[in-house]
Coordinates of C-alpha atoms in Angstrom, one line a residue:
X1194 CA 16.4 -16.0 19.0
X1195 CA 15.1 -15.6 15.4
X1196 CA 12.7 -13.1 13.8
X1197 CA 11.2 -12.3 10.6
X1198 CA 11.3 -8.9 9.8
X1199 CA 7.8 -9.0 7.2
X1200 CA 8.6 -7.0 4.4
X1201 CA 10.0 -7.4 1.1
X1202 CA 11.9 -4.3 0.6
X1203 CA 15.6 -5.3 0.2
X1204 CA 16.8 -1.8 1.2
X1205 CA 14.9 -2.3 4.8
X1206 CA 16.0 -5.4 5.3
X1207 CA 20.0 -4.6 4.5
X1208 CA 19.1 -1.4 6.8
X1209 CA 17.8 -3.5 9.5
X1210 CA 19.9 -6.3 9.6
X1211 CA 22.7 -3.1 10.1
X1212 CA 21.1 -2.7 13.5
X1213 CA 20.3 -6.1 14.8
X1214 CA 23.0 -7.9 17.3
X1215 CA 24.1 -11.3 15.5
X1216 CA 22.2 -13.2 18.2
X1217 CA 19.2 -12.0 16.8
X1218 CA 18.6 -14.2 13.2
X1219 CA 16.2 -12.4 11.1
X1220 CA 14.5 -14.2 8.6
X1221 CA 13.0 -12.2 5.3
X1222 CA 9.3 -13.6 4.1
X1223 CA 11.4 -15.4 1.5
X1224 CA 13.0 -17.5 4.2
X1225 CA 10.0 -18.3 5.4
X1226 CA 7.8 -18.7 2.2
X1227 CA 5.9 -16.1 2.3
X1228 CA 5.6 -14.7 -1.5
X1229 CA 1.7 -12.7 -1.4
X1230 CA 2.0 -9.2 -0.5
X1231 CA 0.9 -8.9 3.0
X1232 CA -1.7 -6.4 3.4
X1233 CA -1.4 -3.0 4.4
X1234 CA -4.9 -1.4 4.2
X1235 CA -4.9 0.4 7.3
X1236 CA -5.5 4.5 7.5
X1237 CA -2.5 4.9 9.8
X1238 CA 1.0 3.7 9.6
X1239 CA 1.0 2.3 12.9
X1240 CA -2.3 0.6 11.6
X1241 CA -0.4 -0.8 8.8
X1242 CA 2.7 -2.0 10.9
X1243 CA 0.3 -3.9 13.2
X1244 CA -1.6 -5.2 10.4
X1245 CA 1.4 -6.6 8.7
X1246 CA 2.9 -8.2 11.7
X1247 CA -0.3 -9.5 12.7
X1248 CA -0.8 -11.2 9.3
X1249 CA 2.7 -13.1 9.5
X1250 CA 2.0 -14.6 13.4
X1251 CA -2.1 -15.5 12.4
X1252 CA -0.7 -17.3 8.7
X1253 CA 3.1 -18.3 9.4
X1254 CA 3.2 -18.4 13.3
X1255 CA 6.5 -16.7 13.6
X1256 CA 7.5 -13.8 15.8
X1257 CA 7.7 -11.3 13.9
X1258 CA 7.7 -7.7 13.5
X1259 CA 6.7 -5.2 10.8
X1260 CA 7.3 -1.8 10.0
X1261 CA 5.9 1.5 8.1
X1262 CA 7.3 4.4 6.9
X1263 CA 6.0 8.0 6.4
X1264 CA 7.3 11.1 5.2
X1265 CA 5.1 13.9 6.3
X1266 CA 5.3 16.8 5.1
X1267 CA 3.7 20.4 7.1
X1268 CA 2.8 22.1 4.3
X1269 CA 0.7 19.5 2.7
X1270 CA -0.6 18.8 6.5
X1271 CA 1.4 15.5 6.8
X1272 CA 1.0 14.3 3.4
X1273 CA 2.0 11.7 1.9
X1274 CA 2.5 10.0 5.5
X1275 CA 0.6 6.7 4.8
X1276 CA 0.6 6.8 1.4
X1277 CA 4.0 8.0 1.0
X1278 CA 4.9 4.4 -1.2
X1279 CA 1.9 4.8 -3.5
X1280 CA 1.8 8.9 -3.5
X1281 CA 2.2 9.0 -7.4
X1282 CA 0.3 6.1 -7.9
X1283 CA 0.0 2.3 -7.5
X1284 CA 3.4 1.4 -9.2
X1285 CA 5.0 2.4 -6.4
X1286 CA 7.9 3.9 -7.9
X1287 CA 10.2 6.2 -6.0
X1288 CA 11.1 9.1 -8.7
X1289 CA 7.3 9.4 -9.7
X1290 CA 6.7 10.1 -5.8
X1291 CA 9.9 12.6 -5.4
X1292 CA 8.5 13.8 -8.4
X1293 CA 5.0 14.9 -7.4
X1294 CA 6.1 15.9 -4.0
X1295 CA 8.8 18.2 -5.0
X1296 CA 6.2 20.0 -7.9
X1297 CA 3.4 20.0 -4.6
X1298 CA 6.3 22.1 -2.9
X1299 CA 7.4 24.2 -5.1
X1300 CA 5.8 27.5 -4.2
X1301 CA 6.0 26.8 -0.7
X1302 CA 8.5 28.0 1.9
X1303 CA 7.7 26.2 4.5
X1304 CA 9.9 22.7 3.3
X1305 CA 9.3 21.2 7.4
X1306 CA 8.8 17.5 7.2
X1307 CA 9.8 14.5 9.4
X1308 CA 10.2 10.6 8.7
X1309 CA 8.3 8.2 10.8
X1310 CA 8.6 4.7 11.4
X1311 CA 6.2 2.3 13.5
X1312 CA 7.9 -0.7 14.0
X1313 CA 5.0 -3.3 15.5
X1314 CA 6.1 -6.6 17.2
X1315 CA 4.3 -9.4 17.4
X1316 CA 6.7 -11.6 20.4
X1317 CA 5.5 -14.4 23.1
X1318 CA 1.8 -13.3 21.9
X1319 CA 1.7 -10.2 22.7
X1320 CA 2.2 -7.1 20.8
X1321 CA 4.1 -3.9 21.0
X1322 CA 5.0 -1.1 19.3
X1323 CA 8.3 1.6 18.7
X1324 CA 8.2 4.9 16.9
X1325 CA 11.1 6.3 15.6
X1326 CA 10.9 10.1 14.4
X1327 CA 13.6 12.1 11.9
X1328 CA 12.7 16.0 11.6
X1329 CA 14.1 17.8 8.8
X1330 CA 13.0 19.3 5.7
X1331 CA 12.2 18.9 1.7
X1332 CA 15.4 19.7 -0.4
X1333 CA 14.4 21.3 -3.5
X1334 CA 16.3 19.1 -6.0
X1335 CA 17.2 15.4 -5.6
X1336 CA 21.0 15.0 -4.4
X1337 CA 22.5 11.6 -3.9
X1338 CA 22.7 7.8 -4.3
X1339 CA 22.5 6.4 -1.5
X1340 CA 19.6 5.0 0.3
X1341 CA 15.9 4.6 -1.7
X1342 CA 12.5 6.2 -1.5
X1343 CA 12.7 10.1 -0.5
X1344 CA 16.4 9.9 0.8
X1345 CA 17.4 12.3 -2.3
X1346 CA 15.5 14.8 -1.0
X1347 CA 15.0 14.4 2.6
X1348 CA 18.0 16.3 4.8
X1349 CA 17.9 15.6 8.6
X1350 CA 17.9 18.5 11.0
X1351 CA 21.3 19.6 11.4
X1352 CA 22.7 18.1 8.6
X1353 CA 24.0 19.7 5.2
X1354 CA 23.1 16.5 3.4
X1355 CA 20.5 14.2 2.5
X1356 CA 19.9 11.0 3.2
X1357 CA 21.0 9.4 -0.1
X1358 CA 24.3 11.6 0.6
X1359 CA 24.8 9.5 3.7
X1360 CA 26.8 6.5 4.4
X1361 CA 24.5 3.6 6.1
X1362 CA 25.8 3.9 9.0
X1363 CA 25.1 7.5 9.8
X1364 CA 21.9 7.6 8.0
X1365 CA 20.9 4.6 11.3
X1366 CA 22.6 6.8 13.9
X1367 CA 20.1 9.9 13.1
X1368 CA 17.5 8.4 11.0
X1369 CA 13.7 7.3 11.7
X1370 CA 13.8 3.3 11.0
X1371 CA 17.3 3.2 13.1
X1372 CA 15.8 5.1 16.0
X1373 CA 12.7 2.8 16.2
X1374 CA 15.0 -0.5 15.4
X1375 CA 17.2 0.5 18.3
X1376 CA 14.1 0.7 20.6
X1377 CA 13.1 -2.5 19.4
X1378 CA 16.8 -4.5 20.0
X1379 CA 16.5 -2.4 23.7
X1380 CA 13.3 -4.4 24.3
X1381 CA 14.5 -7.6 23.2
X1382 CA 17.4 -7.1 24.9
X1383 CA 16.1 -6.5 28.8

């Protein structure tokens, strides 16, 4: 069976292709000559996922499936969420984001946020959809290298660490895109 996994994120891909059996290939939109940016214009991020994996099966005719990420946060009543790649801007750049979050939190003491990822599938024509959910909380200073986007200040629920602390592996176990990959592989699977 092969798969491309539409985005052009190199750290999703390396973290996905941690969680997909080998009998699953997954192609990148490189593989399959896909070099626009595939859009995400939707006011959801389960609209965006399903907009993205749509766009690959209407243009390329693959299977395919998509994903989008979220952090949102309770004080700033689930913001960034869908915007959480452009929240300081259209450069998309990761330290601008942590950046504006962290001074947008820093006279509040409720830090509560969660991860989510909505992983849409577009498979045999029809389409379905997994959400994967990480609670934690805002650190107040960036910790780590791991990982990319928010991981330096993102710690999981019951952990003393953040993300970018993390190896890969544990960061899958507990995190939001593992737990919505692993529903994904489940389905593909049965």
């Amino acid at each position: 069976m092969q798969l491309v996994f539409a985005t052009n994120n190199l750290n999703k891909l390396k973290e996905v292709q941690a969680l997909i059996p080998t009998h699953i290939k997954l192609l990148s939109l490189k593989d399959i000559g896909c070099f626009e940016d595939v859009p995400e214009t939707q006011s959801t991020i389960e609209g965006n996922a399903i907009q993205k994996a749509e766009y690959i099966k209407q243009h390329y005719g693959f299977d395919c499936f998509a994903d989008d990420t979220g952090l949102e946060v309770d004080a700033l009543n689930g913001t960034p969420g869908v915007f959480s790649a452009r929240y300081a801007g259209e450069q998309r750049n990761a330290n601008d984001n942590m950046d504006k979050l962290l001074s947008e939190l820093s006279h509040k003491k409720n830090r509560n946020a969660q991860f989510k990822t909505v992983i849409a599938l577009q498979f045999n024509n029809k389409q379905h959809t997994f959400t994967g959910i990480c609670k934690g909380e805002v650190t107040s200073t960036k910790h780590g290298e791991e990982g990319f986007g928010y991981d330096p200040i993102f710690k999981p629920r019951g952990y003393n660490q953040t993300f970018a602390e993390m190896n890969l592996s544990l960061k899958n176990s507990i995190g939001h895109r593992g737990k919505a990959v692993n529903l994904l592989v489940n389905f593909l699977n049965s």
